mmCIF file of C-alpha atoms in Angstrom:
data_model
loop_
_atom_site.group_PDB
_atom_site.id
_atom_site.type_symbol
_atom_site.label_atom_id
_atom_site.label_comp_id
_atom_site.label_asym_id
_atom_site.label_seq_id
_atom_site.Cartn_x
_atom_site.Cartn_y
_atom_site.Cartn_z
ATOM 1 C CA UNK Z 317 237.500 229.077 115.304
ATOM 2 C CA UNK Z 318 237.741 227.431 118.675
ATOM 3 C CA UNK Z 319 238.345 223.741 119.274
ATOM 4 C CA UNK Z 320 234.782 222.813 119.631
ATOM 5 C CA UNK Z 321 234.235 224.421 116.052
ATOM 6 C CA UNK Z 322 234.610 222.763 113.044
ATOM 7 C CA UNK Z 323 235.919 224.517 110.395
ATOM 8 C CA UNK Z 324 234.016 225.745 107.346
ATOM 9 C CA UNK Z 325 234.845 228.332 104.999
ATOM 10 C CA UNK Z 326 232.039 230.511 102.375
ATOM 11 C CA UNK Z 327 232.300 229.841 99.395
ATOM 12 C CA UNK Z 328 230.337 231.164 96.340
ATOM 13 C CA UNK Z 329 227.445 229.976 94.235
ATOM 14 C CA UNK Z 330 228.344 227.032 91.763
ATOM 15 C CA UNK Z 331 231.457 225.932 93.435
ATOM 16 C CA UNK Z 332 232.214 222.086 92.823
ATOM 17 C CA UNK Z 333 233.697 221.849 95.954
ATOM 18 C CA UNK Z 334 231.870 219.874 98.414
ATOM 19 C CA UNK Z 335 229.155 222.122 99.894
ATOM 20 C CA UNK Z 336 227.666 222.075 102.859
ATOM 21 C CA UNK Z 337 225.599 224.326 105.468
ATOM 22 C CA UNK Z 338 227.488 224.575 109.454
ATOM 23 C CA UNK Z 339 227.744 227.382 111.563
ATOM 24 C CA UNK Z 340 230.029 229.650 111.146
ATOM 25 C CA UNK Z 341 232.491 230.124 114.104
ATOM 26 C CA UNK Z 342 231.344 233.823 113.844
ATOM 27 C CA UNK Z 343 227.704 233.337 114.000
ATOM 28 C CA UNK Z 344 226.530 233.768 110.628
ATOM 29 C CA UNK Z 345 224.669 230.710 109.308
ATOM 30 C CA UNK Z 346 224.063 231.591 105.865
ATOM 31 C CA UNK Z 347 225.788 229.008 103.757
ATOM 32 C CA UNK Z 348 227.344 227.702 101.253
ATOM 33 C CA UNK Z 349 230.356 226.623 103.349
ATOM 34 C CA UNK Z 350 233.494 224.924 102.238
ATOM 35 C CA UNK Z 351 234.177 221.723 104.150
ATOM 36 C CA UNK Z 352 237.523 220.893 105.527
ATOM 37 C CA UNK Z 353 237.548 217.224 104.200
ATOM 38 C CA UNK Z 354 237.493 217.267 100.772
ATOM 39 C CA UNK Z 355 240.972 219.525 101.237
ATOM 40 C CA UNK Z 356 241.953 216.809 103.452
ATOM 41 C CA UNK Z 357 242.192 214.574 100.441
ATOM 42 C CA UNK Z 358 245.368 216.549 98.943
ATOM 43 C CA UNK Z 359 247.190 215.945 102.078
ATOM 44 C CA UNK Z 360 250.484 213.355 102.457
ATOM 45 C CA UNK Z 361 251.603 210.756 104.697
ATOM 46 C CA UNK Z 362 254.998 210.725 106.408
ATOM 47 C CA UNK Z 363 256.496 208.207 103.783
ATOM 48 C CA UNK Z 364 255.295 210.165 100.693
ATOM 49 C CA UNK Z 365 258.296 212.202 100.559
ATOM 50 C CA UNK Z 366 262.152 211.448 99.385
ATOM 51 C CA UNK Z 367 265.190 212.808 100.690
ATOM 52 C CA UNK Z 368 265.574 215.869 100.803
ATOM 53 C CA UNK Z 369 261.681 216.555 100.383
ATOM 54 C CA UNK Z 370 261.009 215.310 96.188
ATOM 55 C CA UNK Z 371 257.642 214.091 95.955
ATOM 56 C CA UNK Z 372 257.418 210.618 93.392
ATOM 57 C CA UNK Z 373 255.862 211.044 90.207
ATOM 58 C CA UNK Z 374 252.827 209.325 91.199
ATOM 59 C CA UNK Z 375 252.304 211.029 94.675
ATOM 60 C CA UNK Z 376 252.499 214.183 92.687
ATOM 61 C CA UNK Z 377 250.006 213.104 90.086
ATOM 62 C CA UNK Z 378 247.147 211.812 92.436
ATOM 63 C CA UNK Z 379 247.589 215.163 94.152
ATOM 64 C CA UNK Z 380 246.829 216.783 90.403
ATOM 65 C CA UNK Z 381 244.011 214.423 90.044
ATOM 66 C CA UNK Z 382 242.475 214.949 92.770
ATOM 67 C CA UNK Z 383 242.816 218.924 92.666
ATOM 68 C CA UNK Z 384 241.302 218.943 89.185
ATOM 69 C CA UNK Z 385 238.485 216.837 90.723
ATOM 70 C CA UNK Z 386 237.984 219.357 92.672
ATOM 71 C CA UNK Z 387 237.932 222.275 90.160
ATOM 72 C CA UNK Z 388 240.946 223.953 91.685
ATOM 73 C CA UNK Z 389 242.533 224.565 88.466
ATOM 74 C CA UNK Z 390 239.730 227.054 87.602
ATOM 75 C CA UNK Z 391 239.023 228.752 90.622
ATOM 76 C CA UNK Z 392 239.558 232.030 89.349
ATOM 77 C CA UNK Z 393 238.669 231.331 85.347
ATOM 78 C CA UNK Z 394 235.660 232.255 84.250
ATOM 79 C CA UNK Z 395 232.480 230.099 84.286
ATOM 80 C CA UNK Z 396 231.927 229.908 80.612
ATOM 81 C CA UNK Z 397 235.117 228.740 79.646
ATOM 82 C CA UNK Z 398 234.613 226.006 82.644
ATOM 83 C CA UNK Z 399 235.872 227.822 85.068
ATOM 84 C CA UNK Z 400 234.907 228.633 89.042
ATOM 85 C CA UNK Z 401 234.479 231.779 88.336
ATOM 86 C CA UNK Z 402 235.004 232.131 92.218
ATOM 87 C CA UNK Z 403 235.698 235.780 93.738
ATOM 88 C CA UNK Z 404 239.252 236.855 95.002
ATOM 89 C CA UNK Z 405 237.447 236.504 98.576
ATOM 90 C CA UNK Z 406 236.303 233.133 98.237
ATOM 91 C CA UNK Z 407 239.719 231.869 96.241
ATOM 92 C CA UNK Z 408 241.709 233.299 99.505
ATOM 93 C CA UNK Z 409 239.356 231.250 101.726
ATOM 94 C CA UNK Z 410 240.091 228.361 99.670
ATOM 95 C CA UNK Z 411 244.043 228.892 99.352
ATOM 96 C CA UNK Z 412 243.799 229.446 102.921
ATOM 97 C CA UNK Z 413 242.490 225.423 103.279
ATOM 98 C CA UNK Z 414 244.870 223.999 100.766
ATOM 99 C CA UNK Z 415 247.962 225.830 103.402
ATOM 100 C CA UNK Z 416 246.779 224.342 105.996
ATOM 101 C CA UNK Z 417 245.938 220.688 104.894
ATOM 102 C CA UNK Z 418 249.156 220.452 102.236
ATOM 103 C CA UNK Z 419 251.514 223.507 102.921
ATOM 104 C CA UNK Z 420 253.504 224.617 99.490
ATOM 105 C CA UNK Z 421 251.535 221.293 97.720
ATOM 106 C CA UNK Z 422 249.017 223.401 96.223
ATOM 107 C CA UNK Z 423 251.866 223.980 93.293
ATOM 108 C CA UNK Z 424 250.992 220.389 92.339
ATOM 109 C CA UNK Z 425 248.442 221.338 90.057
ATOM 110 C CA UNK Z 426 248.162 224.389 87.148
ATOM 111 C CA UNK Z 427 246.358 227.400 87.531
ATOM 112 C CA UNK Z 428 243.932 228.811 84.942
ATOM 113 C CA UNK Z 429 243.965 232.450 86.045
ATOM 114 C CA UNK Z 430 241.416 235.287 85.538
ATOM 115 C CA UNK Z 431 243.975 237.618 84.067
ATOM 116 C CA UNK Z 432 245.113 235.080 81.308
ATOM 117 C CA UNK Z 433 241.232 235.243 79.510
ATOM 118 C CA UNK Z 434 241.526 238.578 79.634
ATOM 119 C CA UNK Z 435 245.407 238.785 78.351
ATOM 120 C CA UNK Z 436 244.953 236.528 75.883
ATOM 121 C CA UNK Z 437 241.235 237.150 74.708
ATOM 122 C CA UNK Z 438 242.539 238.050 71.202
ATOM 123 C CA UNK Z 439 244.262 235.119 70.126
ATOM 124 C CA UNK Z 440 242.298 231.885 70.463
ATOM 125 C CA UNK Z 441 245.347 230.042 69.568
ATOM 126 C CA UNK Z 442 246.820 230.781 73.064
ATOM 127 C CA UNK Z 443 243.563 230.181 74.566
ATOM 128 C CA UNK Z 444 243.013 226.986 73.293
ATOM 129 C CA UNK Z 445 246.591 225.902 73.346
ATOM 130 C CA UNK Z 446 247.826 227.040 76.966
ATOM 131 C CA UNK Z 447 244.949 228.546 78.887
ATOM 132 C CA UNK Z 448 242.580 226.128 78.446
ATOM 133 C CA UNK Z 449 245.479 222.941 78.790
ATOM 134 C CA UNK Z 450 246.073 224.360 82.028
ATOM 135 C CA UNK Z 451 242.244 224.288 82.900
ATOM 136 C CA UNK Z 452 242.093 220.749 82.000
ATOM 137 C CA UNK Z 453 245.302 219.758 83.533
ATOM 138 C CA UNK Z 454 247.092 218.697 80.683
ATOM 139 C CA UNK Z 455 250.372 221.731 80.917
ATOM 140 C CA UNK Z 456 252.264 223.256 83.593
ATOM 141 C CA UNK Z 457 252.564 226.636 84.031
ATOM 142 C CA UNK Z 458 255.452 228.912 85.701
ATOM 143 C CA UNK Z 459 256.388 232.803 85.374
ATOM 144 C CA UNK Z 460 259.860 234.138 84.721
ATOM 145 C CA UNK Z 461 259.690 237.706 85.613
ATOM 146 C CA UNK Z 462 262.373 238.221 88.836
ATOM 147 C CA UNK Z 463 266.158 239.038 87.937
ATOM 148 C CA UNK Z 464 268.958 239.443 90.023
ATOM 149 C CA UNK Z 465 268.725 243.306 90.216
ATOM 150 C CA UNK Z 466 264.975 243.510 91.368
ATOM 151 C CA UNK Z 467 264.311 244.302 95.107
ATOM 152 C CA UNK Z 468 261.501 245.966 96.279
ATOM 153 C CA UNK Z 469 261.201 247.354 92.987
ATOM 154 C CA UNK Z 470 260.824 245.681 89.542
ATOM 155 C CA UNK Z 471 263.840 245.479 87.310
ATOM 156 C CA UNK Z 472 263.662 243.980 83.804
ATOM 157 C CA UNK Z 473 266.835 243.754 81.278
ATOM 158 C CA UNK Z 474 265.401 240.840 79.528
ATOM 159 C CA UNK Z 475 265.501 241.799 75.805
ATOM 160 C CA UNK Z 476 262.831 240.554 72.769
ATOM 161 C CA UNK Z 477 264.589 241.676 69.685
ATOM 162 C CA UNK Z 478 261.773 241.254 66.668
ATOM 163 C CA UNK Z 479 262.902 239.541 64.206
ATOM 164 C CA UNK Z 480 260.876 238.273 60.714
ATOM 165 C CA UNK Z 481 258.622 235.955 62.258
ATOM 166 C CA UNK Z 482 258.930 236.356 65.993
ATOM 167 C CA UNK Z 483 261.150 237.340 68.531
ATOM 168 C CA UNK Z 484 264.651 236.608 69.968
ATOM 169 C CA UNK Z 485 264.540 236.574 74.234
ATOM 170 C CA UNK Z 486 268.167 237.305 75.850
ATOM 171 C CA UNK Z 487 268.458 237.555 79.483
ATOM 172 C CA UNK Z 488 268.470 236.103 82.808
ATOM 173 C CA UNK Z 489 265.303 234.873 85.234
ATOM 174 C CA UNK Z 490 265.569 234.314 88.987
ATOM 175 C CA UNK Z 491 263.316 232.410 91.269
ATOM 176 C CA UNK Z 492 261.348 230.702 88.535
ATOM 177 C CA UNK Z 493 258.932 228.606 90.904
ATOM 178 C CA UNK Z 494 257.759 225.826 89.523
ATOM 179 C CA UNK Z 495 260.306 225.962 86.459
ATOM 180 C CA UNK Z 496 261.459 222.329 86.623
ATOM 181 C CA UNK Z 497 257.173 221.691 86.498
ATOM 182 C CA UNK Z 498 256.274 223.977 83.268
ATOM 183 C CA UNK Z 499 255.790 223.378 80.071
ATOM 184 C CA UNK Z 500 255.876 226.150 79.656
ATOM 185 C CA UNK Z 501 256.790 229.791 80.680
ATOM 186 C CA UNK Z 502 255.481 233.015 81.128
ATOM 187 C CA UNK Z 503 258.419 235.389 80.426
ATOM 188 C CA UNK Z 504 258.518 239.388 80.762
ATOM 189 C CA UNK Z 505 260.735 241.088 78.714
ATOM 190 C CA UNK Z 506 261.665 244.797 77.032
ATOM 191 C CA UNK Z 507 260.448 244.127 73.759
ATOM 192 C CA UNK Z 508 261.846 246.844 70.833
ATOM 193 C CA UNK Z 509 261.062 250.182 71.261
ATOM 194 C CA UNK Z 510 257.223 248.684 73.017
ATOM 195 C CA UNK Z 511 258.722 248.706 76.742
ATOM 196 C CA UNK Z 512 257.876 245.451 78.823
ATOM 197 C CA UNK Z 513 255.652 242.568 77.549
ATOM 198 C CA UNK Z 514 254.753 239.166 78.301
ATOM 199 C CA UNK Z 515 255.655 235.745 75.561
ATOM 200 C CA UNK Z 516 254.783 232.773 76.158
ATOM 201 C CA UNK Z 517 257.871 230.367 75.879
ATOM 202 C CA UNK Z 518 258.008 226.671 75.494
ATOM 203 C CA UNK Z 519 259.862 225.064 78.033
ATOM 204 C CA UNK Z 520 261.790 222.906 75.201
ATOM 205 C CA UNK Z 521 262.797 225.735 73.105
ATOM 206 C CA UNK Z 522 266.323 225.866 72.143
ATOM 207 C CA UNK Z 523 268.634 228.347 74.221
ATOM 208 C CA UNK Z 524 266.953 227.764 78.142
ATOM 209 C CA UNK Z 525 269.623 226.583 80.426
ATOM 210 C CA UNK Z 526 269.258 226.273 84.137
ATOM 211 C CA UNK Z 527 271.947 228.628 86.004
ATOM 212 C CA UNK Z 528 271.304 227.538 89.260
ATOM 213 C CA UNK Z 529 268.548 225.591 91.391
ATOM 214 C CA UNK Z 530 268.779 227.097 94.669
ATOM 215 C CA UNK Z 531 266.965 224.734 97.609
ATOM 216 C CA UNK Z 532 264.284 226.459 99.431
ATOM 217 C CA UNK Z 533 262.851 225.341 102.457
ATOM 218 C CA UNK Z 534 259.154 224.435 100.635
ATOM 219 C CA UNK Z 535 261.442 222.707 97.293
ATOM 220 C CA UNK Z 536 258.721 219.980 97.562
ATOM 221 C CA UNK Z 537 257.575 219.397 94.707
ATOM 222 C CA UNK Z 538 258.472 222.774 92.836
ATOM 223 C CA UNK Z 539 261.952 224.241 92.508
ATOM 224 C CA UNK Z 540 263.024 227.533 91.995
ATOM 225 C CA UNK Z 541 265.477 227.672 89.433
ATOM 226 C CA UNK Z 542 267.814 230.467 88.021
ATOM 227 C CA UNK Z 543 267.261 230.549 83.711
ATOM 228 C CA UNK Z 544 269.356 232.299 80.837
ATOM 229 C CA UNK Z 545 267.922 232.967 77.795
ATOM 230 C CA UNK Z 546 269.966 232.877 74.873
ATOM 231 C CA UNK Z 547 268.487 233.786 71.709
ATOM 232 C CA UNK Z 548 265.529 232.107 72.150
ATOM 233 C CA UNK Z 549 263.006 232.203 69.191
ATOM 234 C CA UNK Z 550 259.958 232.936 70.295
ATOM 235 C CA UNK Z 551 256.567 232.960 67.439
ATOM 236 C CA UNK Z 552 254.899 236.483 67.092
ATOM 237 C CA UNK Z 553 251.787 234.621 67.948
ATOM 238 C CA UNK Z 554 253.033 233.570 71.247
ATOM 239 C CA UNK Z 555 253.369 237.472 72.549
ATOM 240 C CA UNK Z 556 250.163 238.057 74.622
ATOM 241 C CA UNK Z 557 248.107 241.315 73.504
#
């Protein structure tokens, strides 16, 4: 767009975002369109931040308020569960907005993901207990699949070891973004003689211990901490598929 364009980005049918019809900067006036402002909204002022770039509990919590006001918890999650159900085109037009008007802010708030319904469509328990929580705002998500030997190429020595009613998670996680956020986890691991799968891990379960917390240049609010995993009991139930 040029300077005497203002800015609006498609969007699909039944977004709750603010819609509106503009000209696009390319010509095409078929609408919906996405309106800068509402994005706007997420944005900070100069004296929101501490030191060292920490965002206040409450700064951080009207940014969550505001994003689930918005729906962007659900972008990608299906309509019927009270979702978006937005395209991957349409939710890169929209993370493409929340960049620009907040930068690495968009971590404020959870993601309900497409791939989770579809992950976890067998077991309504973790449906209804972390999927749909994260819909509604009420958990934190992160994933813990990177370890220190991964490159350009994924490398996984995290162990489940079944046991009677679960499983027992040994290992290391690097880059955990979000981490200090989560209530939870999304952890890959070689589980026994199955190859890789995903568990779901409560962030208060007994054995977690931050490594390291490495600063990154976007810390604000999320961190990206190193975690080791020591015989962690993890519930049968909470192994997705």
């Amino acid at each position: 767009a040029n300077d005497q364009t203002e800015l609006r980005i498609p969007i699909g049918e039944g977004c709750r975002w603010h819609e509106e019809l503009a000209i696009d900067p390319d010509g095409n006036n078929e609408g919906p369109f996405l309106s800068d402002e509402p994005v706007k909204e997420l944005g900070l002022g100069a004296t929101d931040t501490h030191h060292g770039g920490e965002l206040p509990d409450e700064v951080m919590q009207r940014i969550q308020g505001e994003a689930i006001k918005l729906g962007l918890p659900g972008m990608g999650a299906p309509v019927a569960q009270g979702g978006l159900g937005l395209s991957m085109v349409d939710q890169v037009a929209a993370w493409e907005a929340l960049g620009r008007a907040t930068n690495a802010l968009c971590w404020c708030f959870p993601e309900a993901q497409s791939w989770m319904y579809e992950a976890c469509a067998d077991s309504p328990y973790q449906l209804e207990t972390y999927v749909q929580a994260l819909l509604a705002g009420e958990r934190r998500e992160a994933y813990a699949i990177t370890e220190a030997e991964s490159g350009s190429h994924e490398v996984v020595n995290t162990t489940a070891r079944k046991t009677d009613d679960g499983y027992l998670i040994n290992g290391e996680k690097w880059f955990v973004t979000s981490g200090n956020l989560a209530d939870f986890l999304f952890v890959q691991a070689r589980a026994d003689g199955d190859g890789d799968a995903l568990f779901i891990v409560d962030m208060d379960s007994p054995g977690i211990e931050v490594v390291e917390n490495p600063l990154f240049s976007h810390t604000f609010p999320s961190h990206h901490p190193t975690y080791r995993f020591t015989d962690v009991k993890v519930p049968a139930r909470n192994r997705i598929g």
